[in-house]
Amino acid sequence: MRDLLAAVVAVGAVGLTLSVAFLILGAPDLAVAQLVVEIICLVILVRTTLSRDRVDAWGMRSDAAAACAAAFAAAFLLTAAAAMRALPPFGAPLMRLGGVYLARGAAGGKAGLNVVGKIIGNYRAYDALGEATILFAAVMGVLALLRKVGVKDDGGAGRGR
Amino acid sequence: MTAYLLASLLFLVGIYSAATKRNLIKIIIGLGISGYAINLFFVLLGYRAGGRAPIFPEALAAGEMVDPLPQALVLMFIVVGLGATSLLSALAVRLYEKHGTFDVRRMRRLRG
């Protein structure tokens, strides 16, 4: 699509459809989280795109990039099709670790009726710690990139050369 | 297995967009789409035909429940993807301020 705003709205539609797919696949937690995150992402991307939308940056980077992408896609699909034969068939999960967690009592107890939240809280707390770390690092990166105070103004020296 | 292959097709759509587009915003969108595909693949791996959502587990045996572990992992990755998208957007804004365009082909002579 030539129009950047249309592309951003289209990817928002993809994310909301993914939320519905999570709901169908039996993951209501993920559906809710995906909905919220998608809306925030859409706001960020629209804010990035607005008033910077110029139609001159359009099209392919180079023919070599397209050829590389096509070659990678073919190799990836072949490898993935070979590897996916080893996976359990769709609709019958292995549930090795999930079954262990359930047998050890992720399902029991009083607080919280949600198995996903209990697995995160009881067995995967380091994952949550790492997630929070990444999120704070991202916030600090955004603040450092977008700050106005203390940045030496080079007058757009890199522009138009 | 058809579902798995369709998810990897979505991943390839995102990779194609990130690898070939000239516009920075479209590269960000492509990376986001491949993230969606990875999330979808994990949830597809844990899906049980006719299984119920892992809520109210006392009423369910483990055999009639969707696998909860991939969902716990994907829940992390959704939030991390938000952080990645916001950081990439901030980088794009910064590059736009410096170069006046989102076109990666006109961002030559990047200086430190």
mmCIF file of N, CA, C and O in Angstrom, chain A residues 22-105:
data_model
loop_
_atom_site.group_PDB
_atom_site.id
_atom_site.type_symbol
_atom_site.label_atom_id
_atom_site.label_comp_id
_atom_site.label_asym_id
_atom_site.label_seq_id
_atom_site.Cartn_x
_atom_site.Cartn_y
_atom_site.Cartn_z
ATOM 1 N N PHE A 22 -7.053 -16.302 18.857
ATOM 2 C CA PHE A 22 -6.691 -16.791 20.187
ATOM 3 C C PHE A 22 -7.927 -17.216 20.958
ATOM 4 O O PHE A 22 -7.921 -18.235 21.651
ATOM 5 N N LEU A 23 -8.984 -16.419 20.821
ATOM 6 C CA LEU A 23 -10.226 -16.749 21.517
ATOM 7 C C LEU A 23 -10.763 -18.090 21.039
ATOM 8 O O LEU A 23 -11.184 -18.940 21.841
ATOM 9 N N ILE A 24 -10.701 -18.329 19.721
ATOM 10 C CA ILE A 24 -11.209 -19.594 19.180
ATOM 11 C C ILE A 24 -10.323 -20.757 19.619
ATOM 12 O O ILE A 24 -10.811 -21.845 19.909
ATOM 13 N N LEU A 25 -9.000 -20.504 19.713
ATOM 14 C CA LEU A 25 -8.072 -21.575 20.065
ATOM 15 C C LEU A 25 -8.009 -21.830 21.566
ATOM 16 O O LEU A 25 -7.130 -22.542 22.024
ATOM 17 N N GLY A 26 -8.908 -21.266 22.330
ATOM 18 C CA GLY A 26 -8.967 -21.582 23.747
ATOM 19 C C GLY A 26 -7.966 -20.833 24.589
ATOM 20 O O GLY A 26 -7.423 -21.385 25.537
ATOM 21 N N ALA A 27 -7.691 -19.575 24.248
ATOM 22 C CA ALA A 27 -6.747 -18.783 25.024
ATOM 23 C C ALA A 27 -7.324 -17.398 25.289
ATOM 24 O O ALA A 27 -6.898 -16.420 24.673
ATOM 25 N N PRO A 28 -8.297 -17.307 26.165
ATOM 26 C CA PRO A 28 -8.928 -15.998 26.390
ATOM 27 C C PRO A 28 -7.991 -14.967 27.008
ATOM 28 O O PRO A 28 -8.108 -13.779 26.704
ATOM 29 N N ASP A 29 -7.025 -15.435 27.838
ATOM 30 C CA ASP A 29 -6.025 -14.495 28.390
ATOM 31 C C ASP A 29 -5.269 -13.801 27.283
ATOM 32 O O ASP A 29 -5.098 -12.574 27.275
ATOM 33 N N LEU A 30 -4.799 -14.628 26.345
ATOM 34 C CA LEU A 30 -4.007 -14.079 25.247
ATOM 35 C C LEU A 30 -4.852 -13.159 24.394
ATOM 36 O O LEU A 30 -4.359 -12.151 23.885
ATOM 37 N N ALA A 31 -6.134 -13.501 24.224
ATOM 38 C CA ALA A 31 -6.998 -12.650 23.415
ATOM 39 C C ALA A 31 -7.102 -11.260 24.030
ATOM 40 O O ALA A 31 -6.969 -10.244 23.339
ATOM 41 N N VAL A 32 -7.296 -11.214 25.352
ATOM 42 C CA VAL A 32 -7.423 -9.922 26.021
ATOM 43 C C VAL A 32 -6.111 -9.139 25.942
ATOM 44 O O VAL A 32 -6.087 -7.955 25.581
ATOM 45 N N ALA A 33 -4.982 -9.856 26.232
ATOM 46 C CA ALA A 33 -3.679 -9.176 26.194
ATOM 47 C C ALA A 33 -3.375 -8.676 24.790
ATOM 48 O O ALA A 33 -2.900 -7.546 24.609
ATOM 49 N N GLN A 34 -3.670 -9.490 23.793
ATOM 50 C CA GLN A 34 -3.404 -9.099 22.416
ATOM 51 C C GLN A 34 -4.245 -7.888 22.025
ATOM 52 O O GLN A 34 -3.758 -6.975 21.342
ATOM 53 N N LEU A 35 -5.499 -7.867 22.469
ATOM 54 C CA LEU A 35 -6.371 -6.730 22.161
ATOM 55 C C LEU A 35 -5.779 -5.443 22.708
ATOM 56 O O LEU A 35 -5.632 -4.440 21.989
ATOM 57 N N VAL A 36 -5.392 -5.461 23.985
ATOM 58 C CA VAL A 36 -4.867 -4.253 24.625
ATOM 59 C C VAL A 36 -3.566 -3.813 23.954
ATOM 60 O O VAL A 36 -3.386 -2.640 23.583
ATOM 61 N N VAL A 37 -2.644 -4.791 23.772
ATOM 62 C CA VAL A 37 -1.343 -4.457 23.196
ATOM 63 C C VAL A 37 -1.494 -3.954 21.770
ATOM 64 O O VAL A 37 -0.798 -3.026 21.343
ATOM 65 N N GLU A 38 -2.439 -4.540 21.036
ATOM 66 C CA GLU A 38 -2.643 -4.121 19.659
ATOM 67 C C GLU A 38 -3.114 -2.671 19.592
ATOM 68 O O GLU A 38 -2.653 -1.891 18.749
ATOM 69 N N ILE A 39 -4.013 -2.307 20.502
ATOM 70 C CA ILE A 39 -4.507 -0.933 20.498
ATOM 71 C C ILE A 39 -3.368 0.034 20.820
ATOM 72 O O ILE A 39 -3.199 1.065 20.165
ATOM 73 N N ILE A 40 -2.526 -0.333 21.806
ATOM 74 C CA ILE A 40 -1.410 0.557 22.162
ATOM 75 C C ILE A 40 -0.429 0.664 21.003
ATOM 76 O O ILE A 40 0.057 1.751 20.658
ATOM 77 N N CYS A 41 -0.133 -0.478 20.364
ATOM 78 C CA CYS A 41 0.771 -0.475 19.208
ATOM 79 C C CYS A 41 0.217 0.408 18.100
ATOM 80 O O CYS A 41 0.957 1.159 17.460
ATOM 81 N N LEU A 42 -1.086 0.314 17.882
ATOM 82 C CA LEU A 42 -1.718 1.099 16.816
ATOM 83 C C LEU A 42 -1.585 2.583 17.114
ATOM 84 O O LEU A 42 -1.253 3.386 16.226
ATOM 85 N N VAL A 43 -1.796 2.953 18.379
ATOM 86 C CA VAL A 43 -1.663 4.363 18.753
ATOM 87 C C VAL A 43 -0.233 4.844 18.518
ATOM 88 O O VAL A 43 0.003 5.911 17.941
ATOM 89 N N ILE A 44 0.750 4.009 18.931
ATOM 90 C CA ILE A 44 2.153 4.402 18.762
ATOM 91 C C ILE A 44 2.495 4.555 17.280
ATOM 92 O O ILE A 44 3.116 5.542 16.857
ATOM 93 N N LEU A 45 2.058 3.577 16.480
ATOM 94 C CA LEU A 45 2.415 3.626 15.061
ATOM 95 C C LEU A 45 1.719 4.780 14.348
ATOM 96 O O LEU A 45 2.317 5.430 13.485
ATOM 97 N N VAL A 46 0.465 5.047 14.707
ATOM 98 C CA VAL A 46 -0.231 6.173 14.082
ATOM 99 C C VAL A 46 0.440 7.481 14.476
ATOM 100 O O VAL A 46 0.638 8.372 13.642
ATOM 101 N N ARG A 47 0.841 7.565 15.745
ATOM 102 C CA ARG A 47 1.534 8.776 16.196
ATOM 103 C C ARG A 47 2.866 8.936 15.460
ATOM 104 O O ARG A 47 3.297 10.043 15.149
ATOM 105 N N THR A 48 3.529 7.823 15.184
ATOM 106 C CA THR A 48 4.777 7.894 14.429
ATOM 107 C C THR A 48 4.535 8.315 12.986
ATOM 108 O O THR A 48 5.323 9.052 12.395
ATOM 109 N N THR A 49 3.434 7.826 12.424
ATOM 110 C CA THR A 49 3.195 8.014 11.000
ATOM 111 C C THR A 49 2.616 9.381 10.671
ATOM 112 O O THR A 49 2.943 9.956 9.633
ATOM 113 N N LEU A 50 1.779 9.888 11.546
ATOM 114 C CA LEU A 50 1.063 11.131 11.253
ATOM 115 C C LEU A 50 2.046 12.258 10.980
ATOM 116 O O LEU A 50 3.069 12.386 11.645
ATOM 117 N N SER A 51 1.748 13.034 9.984
ATOM 118 C CA SER A 51 2.504 14.208 9.564
ATOM 119 C C SER A 51 3.896 13.854 9.085
ATOM 120 O O SER A 51 4.687 14.719 8.772
ATOM 121 N N ARG A 52 4.232 12.557 9.029
ATOM 122 C CA ARG A 52 5.493 12.166 8.419
ATOM 123 C C ARG A 52 5.235 11.289 7.206
ATOM 124 O O ARG A 52 6.133 10.663 6.681
ATOM 125 N N ASP A 53 3.984 11.259 6.788
ATOM 126 C CA ASP A 53 3.564 10.345 5.738
ATOM 127 C C ASP A 53 3.884 10.944 4.381
ATOM 128 O O ASP A 53 3.199 11.820 3.904
ATOM 129 N N ARG A 54 4.970 10.492 3.783
ATOM 130 C CA ARG A 54 5.309 10.974 2.449
ATOM 131 C C ARG A 54 5.339 9.794 1.499
ATOM 132 O O ARG A 54 5.862 8.744 1.834
ATOM 133 N N VAL A 55 4.770 9.999 0.328
ATOM 134 C CA VAL A 55 4.586 8.858 -0.567
ATOM 135 C C VAL A 55 5.840 8.542 -1.361
ATOM 136 O O VAL A 55 5.864 7.600 -2.126
ATOM 137 N N ASP A 56 6.923 9.324 -1.156
ATOM 138 C CA ASP A 56 8.083 9.056 -2.001
ATOM 139 C C ASP A 56 8.860 7.833 -1.521
ATOM 140 O O ASP A 56 9.574 7.228 -2.307
ATOM 141 N N ALA A 57 8.722 7.493 -0.235
ATOM 142 C CA ALA A 57 9.426 6.308 0.249
ATOM 143 C C ALA A 57 8.534 5.100 0.017
ATOM 144 O O ALA A 57 7.828 4.631 0.899
ATOM 145 N N TRP A 58 8.583 4.585 -1.186
ATOM 146 C CA TRP A 58 7.653 3.530 -1.530
ATOM 147 C C TRP A 58 8.348 2.529 -2.421
ATOM 148 O O TRP A 58 9.201 2.889 -3.230
ATOM 149 N N GLY A 59 8.010 1.275 -2.225
ATOM 150 C CA GLY A 59 8.527 0.250 -3.118
ATOM 151 C C GLY A 59 9.617 -0.585 -2.494
ATOM 152 O O GLY A 59 9.820 -0.585 -1.284
ATOM 153 N N MET A 60 10.326 -1.310 -3.362
ATOM 154 C CA MET A 60 11.327 -2.256 -2.912
ATOM 155 C C MET A 60 12.645 -1.556 -2.611
ATOM 156 O O MET A 60 12.948 -0.506 -3.149
ATOM 157 N N ARG A 61 13.435 -2.210 -1.774
ATOM 158 C CA ARG A 61 14.766 -1.696 -1.501
ATOM 159 C C ARG A 61 15.674 -1.974 -2.699
ATOM 160 O O ARG A 61 16.320 -1.101 -3.228
ATOM 161 N N SER A 62 15.692 -3.223 -3.131
ATOM 162 C CA SER A 62 16.448 -3.571 -4.331
ATOM 163 C C SER A 62 15.948 -4.916 -4.810
ATOM 164 O O SER A 62 15.268 -5.641 -4.079
ATOM 165 N N ASP A 63 16.295 -5.251 -6.036
ATOM 166 C CA ASP A 63 15.884 -6.553 -6.560
ATOM 167 C C ASP A 63 16.619 -7.680 -5.850
ATOM 168 O O ASP A 63 16.070 -8.770 -5.680
ATOM 169 N N ALA A 64 17.853 -7.402 -5.424
ATOM 170 C CA ALA A 64 18.614 -8.435 -4.728
ATOM 171 C C ALA A 64 17.934 -8.804 -3.414
ATOM 172 O O ALA A 64 17.886 -9.979 -3.042
ATOM 173 N N ALA A 65 17.379 -7.795 -2.715
ATOM 174 C CA ALA A 65 16.695 -8.077 -1.453
ATOM 175 C C ALA A 65 15.480 -8.955 -1.709
ATOM 176 O O ALA A 65 15.218 -9.905 -0.954
ATOM 177 N N ALA A 66 14.735 -8.661 -2.774
ATOM 178 C CA ALA A 66 13.559 -9.475 -3.079
ATOM 179 C C ALA A 66 13.973 -10.903 -3.420
ATOM 180 O O ALA A 66 13.332 -11.871 -2.981
ATOM 181 N N ALA A 67 15.065 -11.036 -4.170
ATOM 182 C CA ALA A 67 15.525 -12.380 -4.526
ATOM 183 C C ALA A 67 15.962 -13.142 -3.291
ATOM 184 O O ALA A 67 15.635 -14.330 -3.125
ATOM 185 N N CYS A 68 16.688 -12.451 -2.384
ATOM 186 C CA CYS A 68 17.116 -13.095 -1.138
ATOM 187 C C CYS A 68 15.909 -13.522 -0.320
ATOM 188 O O CYS A 68 15.881 -14.622 0.242
ATOM 189 N N ALA A 69 14.876 -12.647 -0.261
ATOM 190 C CA ALA A 69 13.691 -12.989 0.520
ATOM 191 C C ALA A 69 12.992 -14.196 -0.083
ATOM 192 O O ALA A 69 12.545 -15.089 0.655
ATOM 193 N N ALA A 70 12.909 -14.253 -1.398
ATOM 194 C CA ALA A 70 12.250 -15.395 -2.039
ATOM 195 C C ALA A 70 13.031 -16.683 -1.784
ATOM 196 O O ALA A 70 12.436 -17.730 -1.470
ATOM 197 N N ALA A 71 14.366 -16.600 -1.878
ATOM 198 C CA ALA A 71 15.178 -17.797 -1.639
ATOM 199 C C ALA A 71 15.030 -18.254 -0.196
ATOM 200 O O ALA A 71 14.871 -19.450 0.086
ATOM 201 N N PHE A 72 15.034 -17.282 0.738
ATOM 202 C CA PHE A 72 14.868 -17.640 2.145
ATOM 203 C C PHE A 72 13.507 -18.268 2.387
ATOM 204 O O PHE A 72 13.385 -19.238 3.147
ATOM 205 N N ALA A 73 12.466 -17.722 1.731
ATOM 206 C CA ALA A 73 11.122 -18.260 1.924
ATOM 207 C C ALA A 73 11.051 -19.700 1.451
ATOM 208 O O ALA A 73 10.490 -20.562 2.143
ATOM 209 N N ALA A 74 11.646 -19.982 0.286
ATOM 210 C CA ALA A 74 11.603 -21.351 -0.224
ATOM 211 C C ALA A 74 12.347 -22.300 0.717
ATOM 212 O O ALA A 74 11.817 -23.365 1.099
ATOM 213 N N ALA A 75 13.556 -21.902 1.136
ATOM 214 C CA ALA A 75 14.338 -22.762 2.024
ATOM 215 C C ALA A 75 13.612 -22.954 3.346
ATOM 216 O O ALA A 75 13.546 -24.069 3.888
ATOM 217 N N PHE A 76 13.021 -21.868 3.861
ATOM 218 C CA PHE A 76 12.331 -21.958 5.146
ATOM 219 C C PHE A 76 11.137 -22.888 5.066
ATOM 220 O O PHE A 76 10.914 -23.708 5.957
ATOM 221 N N LEU A 77 10.362 -22.766 3.971
ATOM 222 C CA LEU A 77 9.172 -23.606 3.862
ATOM 223 C C LEU A 77 9.557 -25.084 3.752
ATOM 224 O O LEU A 77 8.921 -25.939 4.381
ATOM 225 N N LEU A 78 10.600 -25.378 2.983
ATOM 226 C CA LEU A 78 11.030 -26.782 2.856
ATOM 227 C C LEU A 78 11.474 -27.332 4.202
ATOM 228 O O LEU A 78 11.044 -28.409 4.632
ATOM 229 N N THR A 79 12.323 -26.561 4.904
ATOM 230 C CA THR A 79 12.821 -27.025 6.201
ATOM 231 C C THR A 79 11.683 -27.155 7.205
ATOM 232 O O THR A 79 11.624 -28.122 7.975
ATOM 233 N N ALA A 80 10.774 -26.177 7.183
ATOM 234 C CA ALA A 80 9.675 -26.206 8.150
ATOM 235 C C ALA A 80 8.762 -27.389 7.885
ATOM 236 O O ALA A 80 8.326 -28.065 8.823
ATOM 237 N N ALA A 81 8.484 -27.671 6.604
ATOM 238 C CA ALA A 81 7.613 -28.806 6.297
ATOM 239 C C ALA A 81 8.264 -30.114 6.740
ATOM 240 O O ALA A 81 7.582 -31.025 7.226
ATOM 241 N N ALA A 82 9.602 -30.196 6.589
ATOM 242 C CA ALA A 82 10.281 -31.413 7.045
ATOM 243 C C ALA A 82 10.262 -31.507 8.560
ATOM 244 O O ALA A 82 10.075 -32.594 9.123
ATOM 245 N N ALA A 83 10.452 -30.358 9.238
ATOM 246 C CA ALA A 83 10.525 -30.382 10.698
ATOM 247 C C ALA A 83 9.155 -30.599 11.320
ATOM 248 O O ALA A 83 9.044 -31.208 12.384
ATOM 249 N N MET A 84 8.104 -30.116 10.655
ATOM 250 C CA MET A 84 6.782 -30.198 11.267
ATOM 251 C C MET A 84 6.214 -31.604 11.236
ATOM 252 O O MET A 84 5.222 -31.886 11.900
ATOM 253 N N ARG A 85 6.840 -32.511 10.462
ATOM 254 C CA ARG A 85 6.386 -33.905 10.520
ATOM 255 C C ARG A 85 6.720 -34.516 11.875
ATOM 256 O O ARG A 85 6.064 -35.455 12.305
ATOM 257 N N ALA A 86 7.765 -33.981 12.529
ATOM 258 C CA ALA A 86 8.162 -34.533 13.822
ATOM 259 C C ALA A 86 7.299 -33.992 14.952
ATOM 260 O O ALA A 86 7.331 -34.534 16.052
ATOM 261 N N LEU A 87 6.537 -32.935 14.687
ATOM 262 C CA LEU A 87 5.715 -32.362 15.747
ATOM 263 C C LEU A 87 4.477 -33.235 15.972
ATOM 264 O O LEU A 87 4.095 -34.003 15.089
ATOM 265 N N PRO A 88 3.868 -33.128 17.156
ATOM 266 C CA PRO A 88 2.591 -33.817 17.338
ATOM 267 C C PRO A 88 1.545 -33.216 16.399
ATOM 268 O O PRO A 88 1.616 -32.031 16.090
ATOM 269 N N PRO A 89 0.604 -34.021 15.938
ATOM 270 C CA PRO A 89 -0.386 -33.486 14.987
ATOM 271 C C PRO A 89 -1.249 -32.412 15.624
ATOM 272 O O PRO A 89 -1.400 -32.356 16.849
ATOM 273 N N PHE A 90 -1.800 -31.567 14.770
ATOM 274 C CA PHE A 90 -2.595 -30.437 15.243
ATOM 275 C C PHE A 90 -3.834 -30.953 15.981
ATOM 276 O O PHE A 90 -4.556 -31.799 15.485
ATOM 277 N N GLY A 91 -4.045 -30.434 17.195
ATOM 278 C CA GLY A 91 -5.220 -30.822 17.955
ATOM 279 C C GLY A 91 -4.933 -31.877 19.005
ATOM 280 O O GLY A 91 -5.819 -32.266 19.737
ATOM 281 N N ALA A 92 -3.694 -32.378 19.079
ATOM 282 C CA ALA A 92 -3.341 -33.364 20.106
ATOM 283 C C ALA A 92 -1.993 -32.990 20.695
ATOM 284 O O ALA A 92 -0.975 -33.529 20.290
ATOM 285 N N PRO A 93 -1.952 -32.033 21.628
ATOM 286 C CA PRO A 93 -0.666 -31.563 22.133
ATOM 287 C C PRO A 93 0.013 -32.601 23.007
ATOM 288 O O PRO A 93 -0.635 -33.474 23.587
ATOM 289 N N LEU A 94 1.327 -32.487 23.086
ATOM 290 C CA LEU A 94 2.118 -33.428 23.872
ATOM 291 C C LEU A 94 1.894 -33.206 25.369
ATOM 292 O O LEU A 94 1.713 -34.139 26.123
ATOM 293 N N MET A 95 1.934 -31.928 25.778
ATOM 294 C CA MET A 95 1.687 -31.517 27.169
ATOM 295 C C MET A 95 2.626 -32.196 28.138
ATOM 296 O O MET A 95 2.211 -32.648 29.184
ATOM 297 N N ARG A 96 3.928 -32.298 27.806
ATOM 298 C CA ARG A 96 4.843 -32.916 28.766
ATOM 299 C C ARG A 96 5.055 -32.034 29.983
ATOM 300 O O ARG A 96 4.732 -32.407 31.105
ATOM 301 N N LEU A 97 5.587 -30.816 29.720
ATOM 302 C CA LEU A 97 5.859 -29.928 30.847
ATOM 303 C C LEU A 97 4.564 -29.367 31.433
ATOM 304 O O LEU A 97 4.430 -29.264 32.656
ATOM 305 N N GLY A 98 3.626 -29.040 30.558
ATOM 306 C CA GLY A 98 2.348 -28.534 31.056
ATOM 307 C C GLY A 98 1.654 -29.572 31.921
ATOM 308 O O GLY A 98 1.081 -29.252 32.964
ATOM 309 N N GLY A 99 1.756 -30.854 31.519
ATOM 310 C CA GLY A 99 1.165 -31.905 32.327
ATOM 311 C C GLY A 99 1.851 -32.036 33.671
ATOM 312 O O GLY A 99 1.200 -32.271 34.695
ATOM 313 N N VAL A 100 3.195 -31.865 33.691
ATOM 314 C CA VAL A 100 3.930 -31.912 34.960
ATOM 315 C C VAL A 100 3.457 -30.800 35.880
ATOM 316 O O VAL A 100 3.182 -31.018 37.066
ATOM 317 N N TYR A 101 3.337 -29.589 35.326
ATOM 318 C CA TYR A 101 2.887 -28.460 36.138
ATOM 319 C C TYR A 101 1.493 -28.717 36.694
ATOM 320 O O TYR A 101 1.214 -28.449 37.871
ATOM 321 N N LEU A 102 0.625 -29.260 35.841
ATOM 322 C CA LEU A 102 -0.743 -29.507 36.299
ATOM 323 C C LEU A 102 -0.765 -30.572 37.378
ATOM 324 O O LEU A 102 -1.465 -30.447 38.379
ATOM 325 N N ALA A 103 0.060 -31.629 37.196
ATOM 326 C CA ALA A 103 0.068 -32.702 38.185
ATOM 327 C C ALA A 103 0.650 -32.225 39.511
ATOM 328 O O ALA A 103 0.256 -32.695 40.573
ATOM 329 N N ARG A 104 1.609 -31.262 39.444
ATOM 330 C CA ARG A 104 2.199 -30.763 40.681
ATOM 331 C C ARG A 104 1.313 -29.767 41.384
ATOM 332 O O ARG A 104 1.680 -29.250 42.426
ATOM 333 N N GLY A 105 0.194 -29.444 40.794
ATOM 334 C CA GLY A 105 -0.752 -28.618 41.505
ATOM 335 C C GLY A 105 -0.827 -27.184 41.061
ATOM 336 O O GLY A 105 -1.193 -26.305 41.827
#
